[in-house]
PDB file of C-alpha atoms in Angstrom:
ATOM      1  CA  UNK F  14      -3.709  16.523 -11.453  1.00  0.00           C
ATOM      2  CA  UNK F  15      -5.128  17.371  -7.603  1.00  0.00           C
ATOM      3  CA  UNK F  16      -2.931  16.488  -5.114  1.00  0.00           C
ATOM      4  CA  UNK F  17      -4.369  13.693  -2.809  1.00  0.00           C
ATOM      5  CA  UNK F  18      -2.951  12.480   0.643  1.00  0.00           C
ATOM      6  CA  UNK F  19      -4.877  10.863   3.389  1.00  0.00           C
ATOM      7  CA  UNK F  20      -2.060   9.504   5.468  1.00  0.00           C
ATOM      8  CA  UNK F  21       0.013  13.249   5.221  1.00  0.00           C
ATOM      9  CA  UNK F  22       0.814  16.129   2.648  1.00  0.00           C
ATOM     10  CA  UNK F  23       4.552  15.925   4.104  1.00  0.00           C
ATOM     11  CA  UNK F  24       4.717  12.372   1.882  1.00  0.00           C
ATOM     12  CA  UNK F  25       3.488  14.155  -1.126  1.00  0.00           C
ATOM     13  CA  UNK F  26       6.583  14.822  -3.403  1.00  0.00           C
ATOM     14  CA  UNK F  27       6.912  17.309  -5.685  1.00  0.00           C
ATOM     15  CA  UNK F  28       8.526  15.175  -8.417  1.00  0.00           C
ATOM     16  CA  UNK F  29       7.252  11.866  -9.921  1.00  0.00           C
ATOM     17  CA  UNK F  30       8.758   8.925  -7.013  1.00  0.00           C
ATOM     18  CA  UNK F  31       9.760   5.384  -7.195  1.00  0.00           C
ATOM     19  CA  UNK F  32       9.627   3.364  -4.496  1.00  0.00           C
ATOM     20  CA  UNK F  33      10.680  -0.337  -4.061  1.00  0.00           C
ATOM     21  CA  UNK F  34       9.363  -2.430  -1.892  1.00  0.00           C
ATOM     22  CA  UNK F  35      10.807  -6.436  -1.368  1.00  0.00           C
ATOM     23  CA  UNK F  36       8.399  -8.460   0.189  1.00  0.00           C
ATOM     24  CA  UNK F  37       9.577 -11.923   1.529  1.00  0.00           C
ATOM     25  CA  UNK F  38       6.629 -14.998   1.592  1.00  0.00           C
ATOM     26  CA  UNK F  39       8.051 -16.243   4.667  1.00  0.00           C
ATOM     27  CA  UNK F  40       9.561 -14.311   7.399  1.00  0.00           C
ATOM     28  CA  UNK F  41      10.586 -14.788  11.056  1.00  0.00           C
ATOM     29  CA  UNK F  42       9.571 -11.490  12.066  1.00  0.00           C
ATOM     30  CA  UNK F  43       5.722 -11.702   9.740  1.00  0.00           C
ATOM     31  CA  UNK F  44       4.964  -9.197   7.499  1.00  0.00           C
ATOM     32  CA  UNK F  45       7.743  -6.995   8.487  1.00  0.00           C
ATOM     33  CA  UNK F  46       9.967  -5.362   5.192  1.00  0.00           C
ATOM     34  CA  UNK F  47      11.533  -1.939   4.044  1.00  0.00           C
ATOM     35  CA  UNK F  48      10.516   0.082   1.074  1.00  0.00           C
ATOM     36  CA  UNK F  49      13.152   1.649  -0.401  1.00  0.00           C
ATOM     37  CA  UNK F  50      13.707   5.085  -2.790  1.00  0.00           C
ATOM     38  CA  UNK F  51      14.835   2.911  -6.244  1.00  0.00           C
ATOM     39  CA  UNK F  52      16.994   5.511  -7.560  1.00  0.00           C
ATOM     40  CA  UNK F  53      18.817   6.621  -3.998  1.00  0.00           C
ATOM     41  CA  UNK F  54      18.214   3.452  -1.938  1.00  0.00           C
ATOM     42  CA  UNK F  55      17.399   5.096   0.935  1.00  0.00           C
ATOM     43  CA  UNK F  56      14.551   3.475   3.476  1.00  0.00           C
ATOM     44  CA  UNK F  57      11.647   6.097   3.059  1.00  0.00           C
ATOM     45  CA  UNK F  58       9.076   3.766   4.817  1.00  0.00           C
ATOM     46  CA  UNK F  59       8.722   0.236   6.584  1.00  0.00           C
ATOM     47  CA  UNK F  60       6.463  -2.127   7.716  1.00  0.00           C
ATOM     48  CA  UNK F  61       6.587  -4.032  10.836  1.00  0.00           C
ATOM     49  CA  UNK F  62       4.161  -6.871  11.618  1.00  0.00           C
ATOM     50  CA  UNK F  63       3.652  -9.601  13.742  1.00  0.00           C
ATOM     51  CA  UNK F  64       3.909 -13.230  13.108  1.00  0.00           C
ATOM     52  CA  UNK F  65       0.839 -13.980  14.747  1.00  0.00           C
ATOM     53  CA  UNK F  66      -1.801 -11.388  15.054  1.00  0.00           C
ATOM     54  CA  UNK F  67      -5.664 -11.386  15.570  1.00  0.00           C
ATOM     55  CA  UNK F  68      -6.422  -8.612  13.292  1.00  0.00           C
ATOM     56  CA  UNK F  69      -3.639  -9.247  11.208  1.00  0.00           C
ATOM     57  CA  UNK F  70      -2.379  -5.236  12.611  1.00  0.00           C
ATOM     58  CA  UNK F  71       0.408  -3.958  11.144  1.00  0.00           C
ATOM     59  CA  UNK F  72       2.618  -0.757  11.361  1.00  0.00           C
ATOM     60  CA  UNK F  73       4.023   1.817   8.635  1.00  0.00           C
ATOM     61  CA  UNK F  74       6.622   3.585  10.015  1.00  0.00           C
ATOM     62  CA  UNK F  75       8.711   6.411   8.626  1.00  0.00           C
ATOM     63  CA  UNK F  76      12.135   5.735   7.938  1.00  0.00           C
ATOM     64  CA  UNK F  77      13.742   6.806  11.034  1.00  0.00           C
ATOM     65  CA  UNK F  78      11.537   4.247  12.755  1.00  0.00           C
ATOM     66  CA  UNK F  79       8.546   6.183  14.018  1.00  0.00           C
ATOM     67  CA  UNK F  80       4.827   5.307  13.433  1.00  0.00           C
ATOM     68  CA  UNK F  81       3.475   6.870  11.239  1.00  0.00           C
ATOM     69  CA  UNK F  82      -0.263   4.785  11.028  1.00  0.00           C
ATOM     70  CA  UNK F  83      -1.346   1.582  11.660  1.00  0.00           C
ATOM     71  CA  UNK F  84      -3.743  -1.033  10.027  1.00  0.00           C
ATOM     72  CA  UNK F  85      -5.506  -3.594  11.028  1.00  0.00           C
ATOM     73  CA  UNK F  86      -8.195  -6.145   9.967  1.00  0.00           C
ATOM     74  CA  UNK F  87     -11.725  -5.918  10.317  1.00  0.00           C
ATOM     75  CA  UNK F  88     -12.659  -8.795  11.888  1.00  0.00           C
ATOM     76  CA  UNK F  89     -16.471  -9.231  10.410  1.00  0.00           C
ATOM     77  CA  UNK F  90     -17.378  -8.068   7.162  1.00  0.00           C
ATOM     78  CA  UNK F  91     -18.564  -9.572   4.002  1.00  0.00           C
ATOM     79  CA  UNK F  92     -15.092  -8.203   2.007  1.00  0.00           C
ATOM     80  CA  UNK F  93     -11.862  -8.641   3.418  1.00  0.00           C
ATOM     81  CA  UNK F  94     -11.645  -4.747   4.667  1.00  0.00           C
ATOM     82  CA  UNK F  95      -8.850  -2.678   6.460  1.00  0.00           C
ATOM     83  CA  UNK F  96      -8.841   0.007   8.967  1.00  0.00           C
ATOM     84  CA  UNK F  97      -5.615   2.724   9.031  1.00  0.00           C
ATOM     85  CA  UNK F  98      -5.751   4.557  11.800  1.00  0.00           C
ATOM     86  CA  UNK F  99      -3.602   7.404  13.692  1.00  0.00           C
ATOM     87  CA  UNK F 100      -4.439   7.231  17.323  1.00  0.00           C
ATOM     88  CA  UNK F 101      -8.275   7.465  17.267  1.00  0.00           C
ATOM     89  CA  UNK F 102      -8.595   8.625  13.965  1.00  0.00           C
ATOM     90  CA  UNK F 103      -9.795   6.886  11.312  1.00  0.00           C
ATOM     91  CA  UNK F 104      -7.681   7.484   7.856  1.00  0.00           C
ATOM     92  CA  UNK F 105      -8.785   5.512   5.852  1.00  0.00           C
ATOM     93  CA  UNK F 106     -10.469   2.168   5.044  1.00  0.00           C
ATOM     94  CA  UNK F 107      -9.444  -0.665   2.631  1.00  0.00           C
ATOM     95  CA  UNK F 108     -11.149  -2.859   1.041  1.00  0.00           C
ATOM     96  CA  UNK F 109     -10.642  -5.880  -1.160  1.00  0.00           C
ATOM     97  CA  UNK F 110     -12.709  -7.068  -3.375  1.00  0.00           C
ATOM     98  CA  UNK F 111     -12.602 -10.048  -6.320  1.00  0.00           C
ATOM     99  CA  UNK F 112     -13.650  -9.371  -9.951  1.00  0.00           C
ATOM    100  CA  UNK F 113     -13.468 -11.728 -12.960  1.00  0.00           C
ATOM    101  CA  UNK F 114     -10.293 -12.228 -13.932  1.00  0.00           C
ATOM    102  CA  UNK F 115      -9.007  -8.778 -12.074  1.00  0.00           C
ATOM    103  CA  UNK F 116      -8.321  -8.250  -8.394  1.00  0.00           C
ATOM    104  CA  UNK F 117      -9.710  -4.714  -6.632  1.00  0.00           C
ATOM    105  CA  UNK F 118      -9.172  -2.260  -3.770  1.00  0.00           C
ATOM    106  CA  UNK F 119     -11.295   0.294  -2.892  1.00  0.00           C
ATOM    107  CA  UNK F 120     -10.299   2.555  -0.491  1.00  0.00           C
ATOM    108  CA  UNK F 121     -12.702   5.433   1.273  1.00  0.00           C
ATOM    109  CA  UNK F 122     -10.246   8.424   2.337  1.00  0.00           C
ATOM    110  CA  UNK F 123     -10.277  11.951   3.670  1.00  0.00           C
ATOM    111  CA  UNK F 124      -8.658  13.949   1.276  1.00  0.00           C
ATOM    112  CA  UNK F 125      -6.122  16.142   3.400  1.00  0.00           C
ATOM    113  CA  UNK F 126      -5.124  18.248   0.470  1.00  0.00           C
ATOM    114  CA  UNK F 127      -8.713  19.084   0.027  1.00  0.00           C
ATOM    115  CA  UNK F 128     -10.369  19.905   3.173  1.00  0.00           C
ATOM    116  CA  UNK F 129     -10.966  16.397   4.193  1.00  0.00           C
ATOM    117  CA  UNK F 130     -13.586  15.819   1.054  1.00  0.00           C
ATOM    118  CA  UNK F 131     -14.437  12.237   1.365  1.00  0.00           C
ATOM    119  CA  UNK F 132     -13.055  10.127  -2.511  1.00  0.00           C
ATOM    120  CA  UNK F 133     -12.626   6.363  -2.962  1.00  0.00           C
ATOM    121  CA  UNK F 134      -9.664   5.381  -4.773  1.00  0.00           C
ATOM    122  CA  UNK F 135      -9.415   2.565  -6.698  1.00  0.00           C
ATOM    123  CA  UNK F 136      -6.296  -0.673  -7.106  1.00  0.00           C
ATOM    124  CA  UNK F 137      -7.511  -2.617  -9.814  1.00  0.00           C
ATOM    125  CA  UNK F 138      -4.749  -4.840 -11.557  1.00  0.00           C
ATOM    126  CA  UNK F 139      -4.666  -8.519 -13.530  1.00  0.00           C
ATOM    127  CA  UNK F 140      -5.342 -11.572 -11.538  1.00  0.00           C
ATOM    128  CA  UNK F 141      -1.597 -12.228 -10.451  1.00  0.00           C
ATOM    129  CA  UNK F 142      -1.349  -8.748  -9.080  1.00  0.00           C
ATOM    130  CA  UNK F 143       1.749  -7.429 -11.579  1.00  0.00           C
ATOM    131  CA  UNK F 144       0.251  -4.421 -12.685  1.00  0.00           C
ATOM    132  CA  UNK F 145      -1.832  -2.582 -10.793  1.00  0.00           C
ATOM    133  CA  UNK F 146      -3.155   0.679 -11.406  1.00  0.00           C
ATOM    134  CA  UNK F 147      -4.078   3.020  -8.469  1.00  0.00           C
ATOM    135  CA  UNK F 148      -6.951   5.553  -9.660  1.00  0.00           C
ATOM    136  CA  UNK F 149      -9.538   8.406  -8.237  1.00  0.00           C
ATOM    137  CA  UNK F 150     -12.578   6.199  -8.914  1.00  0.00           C
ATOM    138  CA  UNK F 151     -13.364   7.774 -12.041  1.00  0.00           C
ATOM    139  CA  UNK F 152     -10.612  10.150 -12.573  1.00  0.00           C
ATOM    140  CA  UNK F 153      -7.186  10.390 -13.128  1.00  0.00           C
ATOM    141  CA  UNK F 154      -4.118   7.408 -12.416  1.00  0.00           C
ATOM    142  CA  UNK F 155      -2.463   8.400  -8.941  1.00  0.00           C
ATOM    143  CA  UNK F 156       0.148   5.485  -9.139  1.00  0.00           C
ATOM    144  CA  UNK F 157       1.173   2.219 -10.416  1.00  0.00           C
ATOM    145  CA  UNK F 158       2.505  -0.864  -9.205  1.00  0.00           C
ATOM    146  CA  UNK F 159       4.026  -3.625 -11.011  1.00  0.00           C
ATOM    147  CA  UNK F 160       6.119  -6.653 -10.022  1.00  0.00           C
ATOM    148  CA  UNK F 161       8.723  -8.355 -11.584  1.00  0.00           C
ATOM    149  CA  UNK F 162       8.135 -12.060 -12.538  1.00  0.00           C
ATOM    150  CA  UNK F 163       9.006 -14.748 -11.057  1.00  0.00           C
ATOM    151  CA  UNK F 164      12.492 -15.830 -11.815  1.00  0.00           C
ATOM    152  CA  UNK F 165      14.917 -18.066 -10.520  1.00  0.00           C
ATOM    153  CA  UNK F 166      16.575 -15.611  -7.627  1.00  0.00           C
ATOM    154  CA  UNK F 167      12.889 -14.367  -6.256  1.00  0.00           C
ATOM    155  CA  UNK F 168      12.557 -18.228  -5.643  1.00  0.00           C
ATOM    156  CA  UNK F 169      15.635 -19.262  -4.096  1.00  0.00           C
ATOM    157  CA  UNK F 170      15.609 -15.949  -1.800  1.00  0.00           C
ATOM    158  CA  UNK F 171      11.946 -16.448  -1.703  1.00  0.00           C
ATOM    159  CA  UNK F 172      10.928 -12.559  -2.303  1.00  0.00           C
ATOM    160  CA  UNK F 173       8.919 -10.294  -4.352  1.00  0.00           C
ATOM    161  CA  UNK F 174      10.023  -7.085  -5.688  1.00  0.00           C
ATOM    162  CA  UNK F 175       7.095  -4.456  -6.336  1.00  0.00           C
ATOM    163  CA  UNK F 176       7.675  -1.130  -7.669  1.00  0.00           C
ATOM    164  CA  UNK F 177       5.645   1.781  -7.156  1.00  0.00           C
ATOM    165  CA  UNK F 178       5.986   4.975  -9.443  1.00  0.00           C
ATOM    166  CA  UNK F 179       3.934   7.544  -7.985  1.00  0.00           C
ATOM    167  CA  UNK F 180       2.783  10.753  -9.283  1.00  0.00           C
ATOM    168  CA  UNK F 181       3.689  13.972  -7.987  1.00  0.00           C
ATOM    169  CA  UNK F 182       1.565  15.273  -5.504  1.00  0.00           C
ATOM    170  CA  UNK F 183       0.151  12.209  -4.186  1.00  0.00           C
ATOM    171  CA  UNK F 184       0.495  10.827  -0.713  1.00  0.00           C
ATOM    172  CA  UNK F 185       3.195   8.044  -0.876  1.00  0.00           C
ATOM    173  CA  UNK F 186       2.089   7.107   2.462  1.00  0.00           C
ATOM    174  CA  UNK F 187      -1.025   5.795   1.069  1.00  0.00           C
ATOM    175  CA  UNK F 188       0.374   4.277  -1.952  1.00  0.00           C
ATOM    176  CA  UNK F 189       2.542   1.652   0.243  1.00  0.00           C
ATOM    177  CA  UNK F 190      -0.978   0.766   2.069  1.00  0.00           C
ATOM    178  CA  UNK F 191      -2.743  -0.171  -1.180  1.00  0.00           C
ATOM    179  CA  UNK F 192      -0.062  -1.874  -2.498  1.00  0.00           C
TER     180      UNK F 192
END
């Protein structure tokens, strides 16, 4: 498999990675959580929103705290689309989309481990979102995300546990932005 990275090759590991992320329904502080190593516990990346924002922007951040992109809403278009952005640049854009039965995300990226070639990348998982497979639209599986179900503790502490396993050489970065 090609490595593939459009956030950064630094968050492209050389070994397959598992990464948990909690996600709470309702939070003070919006959409604002840690994602965790699963096997070390250690915060590798977190996300820091706003309760009330226009474009719905949010921040992933390193985990020391620093910025590493940040993504906002589009605020007209037909699909529900994101922007990530460093600065000026544009990373990469997300965009959701509804099939029968299936839920989708296509995202349009510069591959950084290839010169910048332009590939779309593919989320498509069931209808409740607890598998998910992350794909080079018409190649090979970069990731996958699952989440446990529902049970009586991820109701009374009202969160969701995802876990992504990704593969080696692929940007985790850009993982925690699809899923």
């Amino acid at each position: 498999m090609k490595n593939v990275a459009a956030i950064g090759a630094t968050y492209c590991a050389v070994e397959p990675t598992t990464l948990a992320m909690k996600e709470k329904a309702f939070s003070l502080s919006g959409d604002t959580f840690k994602i965790k190593d699963a096997k070390s516990g250690q915060v590798v990346f977190q996300i820091e929103g706003k309760v009330i924002s226009l474009h719905d922007k949010k921040k992933l951040l390193d985990g020391n705290g620093n910025e590493i992109a940040v993504f906002a809403k589009k605020l007209v278009s037909i699909h529900k689309t994101f922007v990530v952005s460093r600065g000026d640049e544009k990373l990469m854009t997300i965009t959701k989309k509804m099939a029968f039965m299936k839920s989708k995300m296509v995202a349009e990226v510069k591959n950084l481990c290839s010169d910048g070639r332009e590939m779309k990348i593919e989320a498509v998982g069931d209808w409740r979102d607890k598998n998910v497979v992350v794909s080079e639209e018409g190649g090979g599986i970069l990731a996958t995300i699952s989440r446990k179900s529902l049970n009586l503790n991820s109701v009374a502490f009202d969160a969701q546990t995802y876990y992504l396993q990704v593969n080696p050489g692929v940007d985790s970065a850009m993982i925690v932005l699809l899923a």
